[in-house]
Coordinates of C-alpha atoms and ligand atoms in Angstrom, one line a residue:
Chain A
M1 CA 0.0 0.0 0.0
S2 CA 1.5 3.3 -1.0
A3 CA 0.3 6.9 -0.3
P4 CA -1.9 8.4 -2.9
V5 CA 0.2 9.5 -5.8
P6 CA -0.5 13.2 -6.7
M7 CA -2.5 13.3 -9.8
G8 CA -0.3 13.3 -12.9
T9 CA 3.3 13.8 -12.1
Y10 CA 5.1 15.1 -15.1
V11 CA 6.4 12.5 -17.5
I12 CA 9.3 13.8 -19.6
G13 CA 8.4 13.5 -23.3
N14 CA 8.7 15.2 -26.6
S15 CA 5.3 14.6 -28.2
F16 CA 3.1 17.2 -29.9
V17 CA 1.2 17.5 -26.7
H18 CA 4.3 17.9 -24.6
R19 CA 5.6 20.7 -26.8
L20 CA 2.4 22.7 -26.9
D21 CA 2.6 26.0 -25.0
A22 CA 1.4 25.4 -21.5
R23 CA -0.9 28.4 -21.6
V24 CA -2.7 26.9 -24.6
K25 CA -3.2 23.6 -22.7
I26 CA -4.5 25.5 -19.7
V27 CA -6.9 27.7 -21.6
I28 CA -8.2 24.9 -23.7
G29 CA -8.6 22.8 -20.5
I30 CA -10.6 25.6 -18.9
A31 CA -12.7 26.0 -22.1
F32 CA -13.6 22.3 -22.2
A33 CA -14.3 22.3 -18.4
V34 CA -16.8 25.0 -18.9
A35 CA -18.3 23.3 -21.9
L36 CA -18.6 20.1 -20.0
F37 CA -20.7 21.8 -17.4
I38 CA -23.0 23.5 -20.0
L39 CA -23.5 20.7 -22.4
G40 CA -26.4 18.3 -21.7
E41 CA -26.3 15.6 -24.4
W42 CA -24.7 12.2 -24.2
W43 CA -23.3 12.6 -27.8
A44 CA -21.5 15.8 -26.8
L45 CA -20.1 14.1 -23.8
G46 CA -18.9 11.3 -26.1
V47 CA -17.2 13.8 -28.4
V48 CA -15.3 15.3 -25.5
A49 CA -14.3 11.9 -24.2
F50 CA -13.2 10.9 -27.6
A51 CA -11.1 14.0 -28.0
A52 CA -9.5 13.5 -24.6
I53 CA -8.6 9.9 -25.5
G54 CA -7.2 11.2 -28.8
V55 CA -5.0 13.7 -27.0
F56 CA -3.9 10.9 -24.6
V57 CA -2.8 8.7 -27.5
L58 CA -1.0 11.6 -29.2
S59 CA 0.9 12.3 -25.9
G60 CA 2.3 8.8 -25.7
V61 CA 1.9 8.7 -22.0
S62 CA 1.5 5.2 -20.6
A63 CA -2.1 4.2 -19.9
R64 CA -1.2 3.0 -16.4
L65 CA -0.1 6.5 -15.4
A66 CA -3.1 8.2 -17.0
V67 CA -5.6 5.9 -15.3
R68 CA -3.8 6.1 -11.9
G69 CA -4.9 9.7 -11.7
L70 CA -8.5 8.6 -12.0
R71 CA -8.5 6.2 -9.1
P72 CA -9.0 8.6 -6.2
A73 CA -12.1 10.0 -7.9
L74 CA -13.8 6.7 -8.5
W75 CA -15.3 6.2 -5.0
L76 CA -16.7 9.7 -5.1
L77 CA -18.2 9.1 -8.5
A78 CA -19.8 5.7 -7.5
F79 CA -21.3 7.6 -4.6
T80 CA -22.7 10.3 -6.9
V81 CA -24.3 7.7 -9.2
V82 CA -26.0 5.9 -6.3
I83 CA -27.3 9.0 -4.6
N84 CA -28.7 10.3 -7.9
A85 CA -30.4 7.0 -8.6
L86 CA -32.5 7.5 -5.4
A87 CA -34.5 10.3 -6.9
P88 CA -36.1 10.8 -10.3
A89 CA -34.6 13.3 -12.6
G90 CA -37.4 16.0 -12.3
A91 CA -38.1 18.7 -14.8
G92 CA -37.2 21.3 -12.1
S93 CA -33.6 20.0 -11.6
A94 CA -30.8 21.6 -13.5
A95 CA -29.6 18.2 -14.4
P96 CA -29.5 17.4 -18.1
V97 CA -31.5 14.3 -18.8
P98 CA -30.7 12.0 -21.6
A99 CA -33.4 12.0 -24.3
F100 CA -34.2 8.3 -23.8
V101 CA -35.7 9.0 -20.3
G102 CA -39.0 10.8 -20.9
I103 CA -39.3 13.5 -18.2
G104 CA -42.5 13.4 -16.3
Q105 CA -43.6 10.1 -17.7
P106 CA -44.1 7.2 -15.3
E107 CA -41.0 5.2 -15.2
A108 CA -40.4 1.6 -14.2
L109 CA -38.9 1.7 -10.7
V110 CA -36.4 -0.8 -9.5
R111 CA -36.8 -1.9 -5.9
V112 CA -34.0 -3.5 -3.9
G113 CA -35.3 -4.2 -0.4
L114 CA -36.5 -1.0 1.1
I115 CA -34.7 1.2 -1.4
T116 CA -36.3 2.4 -4.7
F117 CA -34.0 3.3 -7.6
Y118 CA -35.2 5.6 -10.4
P119 CA -33.7 4.8 -13.9
S120 CA -33.9 8.5 -14.8
G121 CA -32.0 9.4 -11.7
L122 CA -29.5 6.7 -12.5
A123 CA -29.0 8.0 -16.0
R124 CA -28.5 11.5 -14.5
G125 CA -26.0 10.2 -12.0
L126 CA -24.1 8.4 -14.8
F127 CA -24.0 11.6 -16.8
F128 CA -22.6 13.6 -13.9
A129 CA -20.0 10.9 -13.1
T130 CA -18.8 10.6 -16.7
R131 CA -18.5 14.4 -16.9
V132 CA -16.3 14.5 -13.8
L133 CA -14.3 11.5 -15.0
I134 CA -13.5 13.2 -18.3
L135 CA -12.6 16.4 -16.4
V136 CA -10.2 14.6 -14.1
F137 CA -8.7 12.7 -17.0
G138 CA -8.2 15.9 -19.0
A139 CA -6.6 17.7 -16.0
S140 CA -4.2 14.8 -15.4
L141 CA -3.4 14.8 -19.2
V142 CA -2.3 18.5 -18.8
T143 CA -0.1 17.8 -15.7
L144 CA 1.3 14.6 -17.1
T145 CA 2.6 16.4 -20.2
T146 CA 3.6 19.7 -18.7
S147 CA 6.5 20.4 -16.4
S148 CA 5.8 22.1 -13.1
V149 CA 7.9 25.1 -14.3
A150 CA 5.8 25.5 -17.4
I151 CA 2.5 25.1 -15.5
A152 CA 3.6 27.7 -12.9
D153 CA 4.8 30.1 -15.6
A154 CA 1.6 29.6 -17.7
F155 CA -0.7 30.2 -14.7
A156 CA 1.1 33.4 -13.8
Y157 CA 0.5 34.5 -17.4
V158 CA -3.1 33.3 -17.7
L159 CA -4.0 35.0 -14.4
R160 CA -2.6 38.3 -15.4
P161 CA -5.8 39.9 -16.6
L162 CA -7.3 39.4 -13.2
A163 CA -4.9 42.1 -11.8
V164 CA -7.5 44.6 -13.1
L165 CA -9.9 43.2 -10.4
R166 CA -7.1 43.7 -7.8
F167 CA -6.6 40.0 -7.7
P168 CA -3.1 39.3 -6.2
V169 CA -1.8 37.8 -9.4
D170 CA 1.9 37.5 -8.4
D171 CA 1.1 36.0 -5.0
A172 CA -1.2 33.5 -6.6
A173 CA 1.4 32.5 -9.2
M174 CA 4.0 32.1 -6.4
M175 CA 1.6 29.9 -4.4
M176 CA 0.9 27.8 -7.5
S177 CA 4.6 27.3 -8.0
I178 CA 5.2 26.4 -4.3
A179 CA 2.3 24.0 -4.3
L180 CA 3.8 22.3 -7.4
R181 CA 7.2 22.2 -5.8
F182 CA 6.0 20.7 -2.5
M183 CA 3.5 18.2 -3.9
P184 CA 6.1 15.5 -4.6
V185 CA 8.0 16.3 -1.3
T186 CA 4.7 15.9 0.6
A187 CA 3.8 12.7 -1.2
E188 CA 7.2 11.2 -0.3
E189 CA 6.7 12.2 3.3
A190 CA 3.2 10.8 3.4
E191 CA 4.7 7.5 2.1
R192 CA 7.3 7.5 4.8
I193 CA 4.8 8.0 7.5
V194 CA 2.4 5.4 6.0
T195 CA 5.3 2.9 6.0
A196 CA 6.1 3.7 9.6
Q197 CA 2.5 3.3 10.6
I198 CA 2.2 0.0 8.8
A199 CA 5.3 -1.2 10.7
R200 CA 3.3 -0.4 13.8
G201 CA 0.4 -2.4 12.6
A202 CA -1.9 0.2 11.1
Q203 CA -4.4 -1.2 8.5
F204 CA -4.9 0.9 5.5
S205 CA -6.4 -1.5 3.1
S206 CA -8.6 -3.8 5.2
G207 CA -11.5 -3.3 7.6
S208 CA -14.6 -1.1 7.2
P209 CA -14.3 2.2 5.3
F210 CA -14.6 3.9 8.7
R211 CA -11.6 2.0 10.1
R212 CA -9.6 2.6 7.0
A213 CA -10.4 6.3 7.2
R214 CA -9.3 6.3 10.8
A215 CA -6.0 4.7 10.0
W216 CA -5.2 7.8 7.9
L217 CA -5.6 10.2 10.9
P218 CA -2.1 9.4 12.4
V219 CA -0.7 10.0 8.9
F220 CA -2.3 13.4 8.3
V221 CA -1.6 14.9 11.7
P222 CA 2.2 14.6 11.5
L223 CA 2.0 15.5 7.8
F224 CA 0.3 18.8 8.5
V225 CA 2.6 19.6 11.4
R226 CA 5.6 19.1 9.1
L227 CA 3.9 21.2 6.4
F228 CA 3.4 24.1 8.7
R229 CA 7.0 24.0 9.8
R230 CA 8.1 23.8 6.2
A231 CA 6.0 26.8 5.4
D232 CA 7.8 28.7 8.2
D233 CA 11.2 27.7 7.1
L234 CA 10.4 28.5 3.5
A235 CA 9.1 31.9 4.3
V236 CA 12.3 32.8 6.0
A237 CA 14.4 31.4 3.1
M238 CA 12.4 33.4 0.6
E239 CA 12.8 36.6 2.7
A240 CA 16.5 36.0 2.8
R241 CA 16.5 36.0 -1.0
C242 CA 14.8 39.3 -1.2
Y243 CA 11.2 38.1 -1.9
R244 CA 8.7 40.8 -1.4
G245 CA 5.8 39.8 -3.5
Q246 CA 6.1 42.4 -6.2
G247 CA 8.5 43.9 -8.7
R248 CA 9.6 40.4 -9.9
T249 CA 11.0 39.8 -13.3
R250 CA 11.2 36.4 -14.9
L251 CA 14.1 34.3 -16.2
R252 CA 12.0 32.8 -19.0
Q253 CA 9.9 34.8 -21.5
L254 CA 7.0 32.8 -22.9
R255 CA 6.6 32.7 -26.7
M256 CA 3.7 31.3 -28.8
R257 CA 4.5 29.5 -32.0
P258 CA 2.0 29.5 -35.0
T259 CA 0.9 25.9 -34.1
D260 CA 0.2 27.0 -30.5
W261 CA -2.1 29.7 -31.9
M262 CA -3.8 27.3 -34.3
V263 CA -4.5 24.7 -31.5
L264 CA -5.7 27.5 -29.2
V265 CA -8.2 28.8 -31.7
A266 CA -9.4 25.3 -32.9
G267 CA -9.7 24.0 -29.3
C268 CA -11.7 27.0 -28.1
A269 CA -14.0 26.9 -31.1
A270 CA -14.7 23.2 -30.5
A271 CA -15.5 23.9 -26.8
A272 CA -17.8 26.7 -27.8
F273 CA -19.6 24.6 -30.3
L274 CA -20.2 21.8 -27.8
A275 CA -21.4 24.3 -25.2
V276 CA -23.9 25.8 -27.6
Y277 CA -25.2 22.8 -29.5
G278 CA -24.4 19.9 -27.2
Chain B
M1 CA 32.7 43.6 6.7
I2 CA 29.9 42.3 8.7
R3 CA 30.2 43.7 12.2
F4 CA 28.2 43.0 15.4
D5 CA 28.7 45.6 18.1
S6 CA 27.6 44.4 21.5
V7 CA 24.5 42.7 20.0
G8 CA 21.7 41.5 22.3
Y9 CA 18.6 39.6 21.2
T10 CA 15.7 38.1 23.1
Y11 CA 12.9 36.3 21.4
P12 CA 9.4 37.6 22.2
G13 CA 8.1 35.8 25.2
A14 CA 11.4 34.1 26.0
G15 CA 12.9 34.5 29.5
A16 CA 16.6 34.5 28.8
P17 CA 18.3 36.4 25.9
A18 CA 19.3 34.2 22.9
L19 CA 22.3 36.5 22.4
A20 CA 23.9 38.8 24.9
A21 CA 26.5 41.6 24.2
L22 CA 28.0 39.8 21.3
D23 CA 30.9 41.2 19.3
F24 CA 31.6 39.5 16.0
S25 CA 32.9 40.2 12.6
L26 CA 33.3 38.6 9.2
A27 CA 35.5 40.0 6.4
P28 CA 35.5 39.1 2.7
G29 CA 37.9 36.3 1.9
E30 CA 37.9 34.6 5.3
M31 CA 36.1 31.6 6.6
V32 CA 34.9 31.8 10.1
V33 CA 33.4 28.7 11.7
L34 CA 30.8 29.2 14.4
L35 CA 30.5 26.3 16.8
G36 CA 28.0 25.8 19.6
A37 CA 25.7 23.3 21.2
N38 CA 22.0 23.2 20.3
G39 CA 20.3 26.3 21.5
S40 CA 23.5 28.3 22.0
G41 CA 22.3 31.0 19.7
K42 CA 23.9 30.1 16.4
S43 CA 20.9 30.5 14.2
T44 CA 19.9 33.7 15.9
L45 CA 23.3 35.1 15.1
A46 CA 22.9 34.0 11.5
R47 CA 19.5 35.7 11.1
L48 CA 20.9 38.9 12.5
T49 CA 23.5 39.1 9.8
N50 CA 21.0 40.0 7.0
G51 CA 18.2 41.6 9.0
L52 CA 15.9 38.6 9.2
L53 CA 16.1 39.5 12.9
L54 CA 17.0 42.9 14.2
P55 CA 19.1 43.5 17.3
A56 CA 17.3 44.5 20.4
S57 CA 20.5 46.2 21.6
G58 CA 23.8 47.0 19.9
S59 CA 24.1 47.1 16.2
V60 CA 24.7 45.0 13.1
T61 CA 26.3 46.6 10.1
V62 CA 27.1 45.1 6.7
D63 CA 29.7 47.1 4.8
G64 CA 28.8 50.1 6.9
A65 CA 25.0 49.9 6.5
S66 CA 22.9 49.1 9.5
T67 CA 20.4 46.2 9.2
Q68 CA 17.9 48.4 11.0
D69 CA 17.8 50.8 8.1
A70 CA 14.8 49.7 6.1
S71 CA 16.0 51.6 3.0
T72 CA 19.1 49.3 2.6
I73 CA 17.7 46.0 3.8
Y74 CA 17.4 44.5 0.3
D75 CA 20.9 45.7 -0.5
I76 CA 22.1 43.9 2.6
R77 CA 20.3 40.7 1.7
T78 CA 21.9 40.7 -1.7
R79 CA 25.3 41.2 0.0
V80 CA 24.7 38.4 2.5
G81 CA 23.7 35.1 1.0
M82 CA 22.2 32.5 3.3
V83 CA 22.0 28.7 3.2
F84 CA 19.8 26.9 5.7
Q85 CA 19.8 23.6 7.4
R86 CA 16.9 21.7 5.8
P87 CA 17.7 21.1 2.1
D88 CA 14.0 20.8 1.1
D89 CA 12.6 23.8 2.9
Q90 CA 14.7 26.4 1.2
I91 CA 14.2 25.5 -2.5
V92 CA 11.3 27.5 -3.8
A93 CA 11.0 26.8 -7.5
T94 CA 10.2 23.7 -9.5
S95 CA 13.4 23.3 -11.4
V96 CA 17.1 23.8 -10.6
E97 CA 17.6 26.7 -12.8
D98 CA 14.4 28.4 -11.8
D99 CA 15.4 28.1 -8.2
V100 CA 18.8 29.7 -8.8
A101 CA 16.9 32.5 -10.7
F102 CA 14.6 33.1 -7.8
G103 CA 16.7 35.7 -6.0
P104 CA 17.7 37.7 -9.2
E105 CA 14.0 37.6 -10.2
N106 CA 13.1 39.1 -6.8
I107 CA 15.4 42.1 -7.3
G108 CA 13.9 42.7 -10.7
L109 CA 16.9 42.0 -12.9
A110 CA 16.5 41.8 -16.7
P111 CA 16.1 38.2 -18.2
D112 CA 19.5 38.3 -19.9
E113 CA 21.2 39.3 -16.7
I114 CA 19.4 36.6 -14.8
R115 CA 20.4 34.0 -17.4
A116 CA 24.0 35.1 -17.1
R117 CA 24.0 34.9 -13.3
V118 CA 22.2 31.5 -13.3
D119 CA 24.8 30.0 -15.6
E120 CA 27.6 31.4 -13.6
A121 CA 26.2 30.1 -10.3
L122 CA 25.5 26.7 -11.7
A123 CA 29.1 26.5 -12.9
Q124 CA 30.5 27.6 -9.6
T125 CA 28.6 24.9 -7.7
G126 CA 29.1 22.1 -10.2
L127 CA 25.4 21.8 -11.1
V128 CA 25.8 22.3 -14.9
G129 CA 23.7 19.7 -16.7
L130 CA 21.0 19.6 -14.0
E131 CA 19.3 22.8 -15.1
D132 CA 15.9 21.2 -15.7
R133 CA 16.0 18.7 -12.9
E134 CA 13.1 18.9 -10.4
P135 CA 14.6 19.7 -7.0
H136 CA 13.0 16.7 -5.2
L137 CA 15.0 14.4 -7.4
L138 CA 18.4 15.8 -6.3
S139 CA 20.6 14.2 -3.6
G140 CA 21.0 16.0 -0.3
G141 CA 24.4 17.3 -1.3
Q142 CA 23.1 18.6 -4.6
K143 CA 20.2 20.3 -2.9
Q144 CA 22.5 22.2 -0.5
R145 CA 24.8 23.1 -3.5
L146 CA 21.7 24.4 -5.2
A147 CA 21.0 26.5 -2.1
V148 CA 24.5 27.9 -2.4
A149 CA 24.0 28.6 -6.1
G150 CA 20.8 30.5 -5.3
A151 CA 22.7 32.7 -2.9
L152 CA 25.7 33.2 -5.3
A153 CA 23.4 34.3 -8.1
M154 CA 22.8 37.4 -6.1
R155 CA 26.5 38.2 -6.4
P156 CA 26.9 38.5 -2.6
R157 CA 30.1 39.3 -0.7
Y158 CA 29.3 37.0 2.2
L159 CA 27.8 33.6 2.6
V160 CA 26.2 32.5 5.8
A161 CA 25.5 28.8 6.0
D162 CA 23.5 27.6 9.0
E163 CA 24.3 24.0 9.7
P164 CA 24.2 23.2 5.9
T165 CA 25.6 19.7 6.4
S166 CA 23.7 18.4 9.5
M167 CA 20.9 16.8 7.5
I168 CA 22.7 15.2 4.6
D169 CA 24.8 12.1 4.0
P170 CA 28.6 12.1 4.5
V171 CA 29.3 12.3 0.7
G172 CA 27.0 15.3 0.4
R173 CA 28.6 16.8 3.4
R174 CA 32.0 16.6 1.9
E175 CA 30.7 18.2 -1.3
V176 CA 29.2 21.1 0.5
L177 CA 32.3 21.7 2.7
D178 CA 34.6 21.6 -0.3
L179 CA 32.3 24.0 -2.1
L180 CA 32.3 26.4 0.8
E181 CA 36.1 26.3 0.9
R182 CA 36.2 27.1 -2.8
V183 CA 33.8 30.0 -2.3
R184 CA 36.0 31.4 0.4
S185 CA 39.0 31.1 -1.9
A186 CA 37.1 33.0 -4.5
G187 CA 37.1 35.9 -2.1
Y188 CA 33.7 35.6 -0.4
G189 CA 33.5 35.9 3.3
V190 CA 32.1 32.6 4.6
L191 CA 30.4 32.0 7.9
L192 CA 30.0 28.3 8.4
I193 CA 27.8 27.3 11.4
T194 CA 28.0 23.8 12.6
H195 CA 28.1 21.7 15.8
S196 CA 30.7 19.4 14.4
V197 CA 34.1 20.5 15.6
A198 CA 35.8 18.5 12.8
D199 CA 34.2 20.8 10.2
A200 CA 36.2 23.7 11.7
R201 CA 39.5 22.3 10.5
S202 CA 39.9 24.6 7.5
A203 CA 38.6 27.7 9.3
D204 CA 40.6 30.9 9.4
R205 CA 39.0 31.6 12.7
V206 CA 36.8 29.7 15.0
V207 CA 34.2 31.2 17.3
V208 CA 32.3 29.2 19.9
L209 CA 29.0 30.3 21.3
S210 CA 27.8 29.1 24.6
R211 CA 24.4 30.2 26.0
G212 CA 24.3 33.3 23.8
E213 CA 27.8 34.5 24.6
S214 CA 31.0 34.2 22.7
A215 CA 33.0 31.6 24.7
F216 CA 36.1 31.3 22.5
E217 CA 37.7 32.9 19.5
G218 CA 40.9 31.6 17.9
S219 CA 42.3 29.0 15.6
Y220 CA 41.3 25.4 15.3
V221 CA 44.5 24.2 16.8
E222 CA 44.0 26.3 19.8
L223 CA 40.4 25.1 20.1
V224 CA 41.1 21.4 20.2
R225 CA 44.1 21.8 22.5
D226 CA 41.9 21.4 25.6
P227 CA 39.1 18.8 25.4
A228 CA 37.7 19.9 28.7
W229 CA 36.6 23.3 27.2
L230 CA 34.8 21.6 24.4
A231 CA 32.9 19.4 26.8
E232 CA 31.9 22.4 28.8
W233 CA 30.5 24.1 25.7
G234 CA 28.6 21.0 24.8
L235 CA 30.8 20.1 21.8
E236 CA 32.4 16.7 21.0
V237 CA 36.1 16.2 20.6
P238 CA 36.7 15.0 17.0
R239 CA 37.7 11.3 17.1
I240 CA 40.8 11.9 15.1
V241 CA 42.0 14.6 17.5
E242 CA 41.4 12.4 20.4
F243 CA 43.2 9.5 18.7
G244 CA 46.2 11.7 17.9
S245 CA 46.6 13.1 21.4
K246 CA 46.3 9.6 22.9
L247 CA 49.0 8.4 20.5
R248 CA 51.2 11.3 21.4
A249 CA 50.7 10.6 25.1
Q250 CA 52.1 7.1 24.3
G251 CA 55.1 8.7 22.7
V252 CA 54.0 8.0 19.1
A253 CA 54.8 10.8 16.6
A254 CA 51.2 11.3 15.3
P255 CA 50.4 14.3 13.0
G256 CA 48.7 17.4 14.5
P257 CA 45.1 18.0 15.1
R258 CA 44.4 19.5 11.7
S259 CA 45.2 16.2 10.0
I260 CA 42.5 14.3 8.2
P261 CA 42.1 10.5 8.5
Q262 CA 44.2 9.8 5.4
E263 CA 47.1 11.8 6.6
M264 CA 46.9 10.1 10.0
A265 CA 46.9 6.7 8.3
V266 CA 49.9 7.5 6.1
A267 CA 51.9 8.9 9.0
L268 CA 51.2 5.9 11.1
W269 CA 52.1 3.5 8.3
R270 CA 55.5 5.1 8.1
Ligands
ADP301 N1 11.3 31.5 17.5 C1 11.8 31.4 18.8 N2 11.0 31.8 19.8 C2 11.5 31.7 21.1 N3 12.7 31.2 21.4 C3 13.5 30.8 20.4 C4 13.1 30.9 19.0 N4 14.1 30.4 18.3 C5 15.1 30.1 19.1 N5 14.7 30.3 20.4 C6 15.6 30.1 21.6 O1 16.7 30.9 21.5 C7 17.9 30.2 21.8 C8 18.9 30.1 20.7 O2 18.3 29.4 19.6 P1 19.1 29.2 18.3 O3 19.7 30.5 17.8 O4 18.1 28.6 17.3 O5 20.2 28.2 18.7 P2 21.1 27.2 17.8 O6 20.9 27.6 16.3 O7 22.5 27.4 18.3 O8 20.6 25.8 18.1 C9 17.4 28.8 22.3 O9 17.3 28.8 23.7 C10 16.1 28.7 21.6 O10 15.2 27.9 22.4
MG302 MG1 20.2 26.4 14.7

């Protein structure tokens, strides 16, 4: 049993997807995320899923790594499906309902013991779950094919317009970069603590879900204590290196190539189309 | 010159002062090793050198500028580079070269200038070829050399290293100590803080802190002459020194306290 691997740690590569400007990946990612939440047709969902799988194939990332990022989300999604199935998809709900379930029409209910399941609710739950699954898959595709440096730089750039709204853009970019820097460090540390706990007889993968959840408590407490101490140390180290949150310049200047522009325009157009017609 | 004049410092809420009436100096081109037991005030002294802490009494000046003068504090921090104990908790960026660039970026240098400084600092610290490496994949010694590179990229005159070797493996420790000696030879003033007496072998001057006060100032040879002092300050006598003095007590002509194990072995073989 190992600690949860942070979603999509960068895998060095030189595919078309790897070389794409990180800003383009992030903007298209956001565009598709928005589209996913607007669209309400199964076919549109299918198109997005197909596109995501296409990008995955292009990237040459191993399937094992791509799927690993999905695992933590699966429990939550199964829960979503079951909860949704407990109520019919009503006309009043914002949930998109696949066409094959006639809204308002009497539907054949499925009873299991005392519990009644509604096929329309089940369909809605599946729709939600698929949507989130695609979203998580897409996000891990971005992080798998983009170095932390590129992501941090790109975020700093993409956030820049928000400065007009007095959003602390530089601070947010710095936080992003530090989060990316300490994700693997924290994961390693969690793994160390888990190993130590297993040596003391802790059970992470057997027993009731409640017991398993409780086994994680002695992992998270020391982990958080260490994180706070790290934060203190890091703040001092940053201060010693003249960090003051403003007036920073950057080593790297970002430059868009023609292909980056083309992909950006095509990707955003596709997302807009799906949002409007899907 | 970094100069402490009768500096006192007490942490808020602490009963006893962490430093009391301390005089201290560090000049460019010299390596001073600061020794002291845990809690003797070493880190407090380090943080006073670049204004991370401000003296409660007395004054700290760097090349004539007081650390209490807010208008020159960033100038002082560029002049005094600092390396800390925990390798992971002082690396900010997500790649080696970005971390070296962090300081120069903070003081708003132009990208070309940052590039030049990064390349220079990587060459000085032997990290060329690791530019794109993610910091968590480096060894302990490499991480501390990266921290040194980050400090050197600011083109400082002084380098203060607070127990840079206490959390890394022996190989990394050797790398870092060798690097600090090279840095000193290149003309920087180096303050190496440690609680390992053996690390003071190549110091130009050794200062021992005990309970916030300067208990000794002199050469390494003078320092290890009397093991009783060391014990009183909570320091351990290096094994090789102990071994040498025992041999000499037996009438064997063993080399002096500055010797390293290899030299000792060669001398005894003869
Ligand atoms: N943040 C703090 N708050 C209160 N007391 C502190 C703090 N940091 C250090 N001290 C105290 O100040 C003294 C000197 O600490 P320090 O300079 O860190 O010693 P050293 O680095 O030699 O181990 C110790 O007694 C320590 O407990
Ligand atoms: Mg200390």
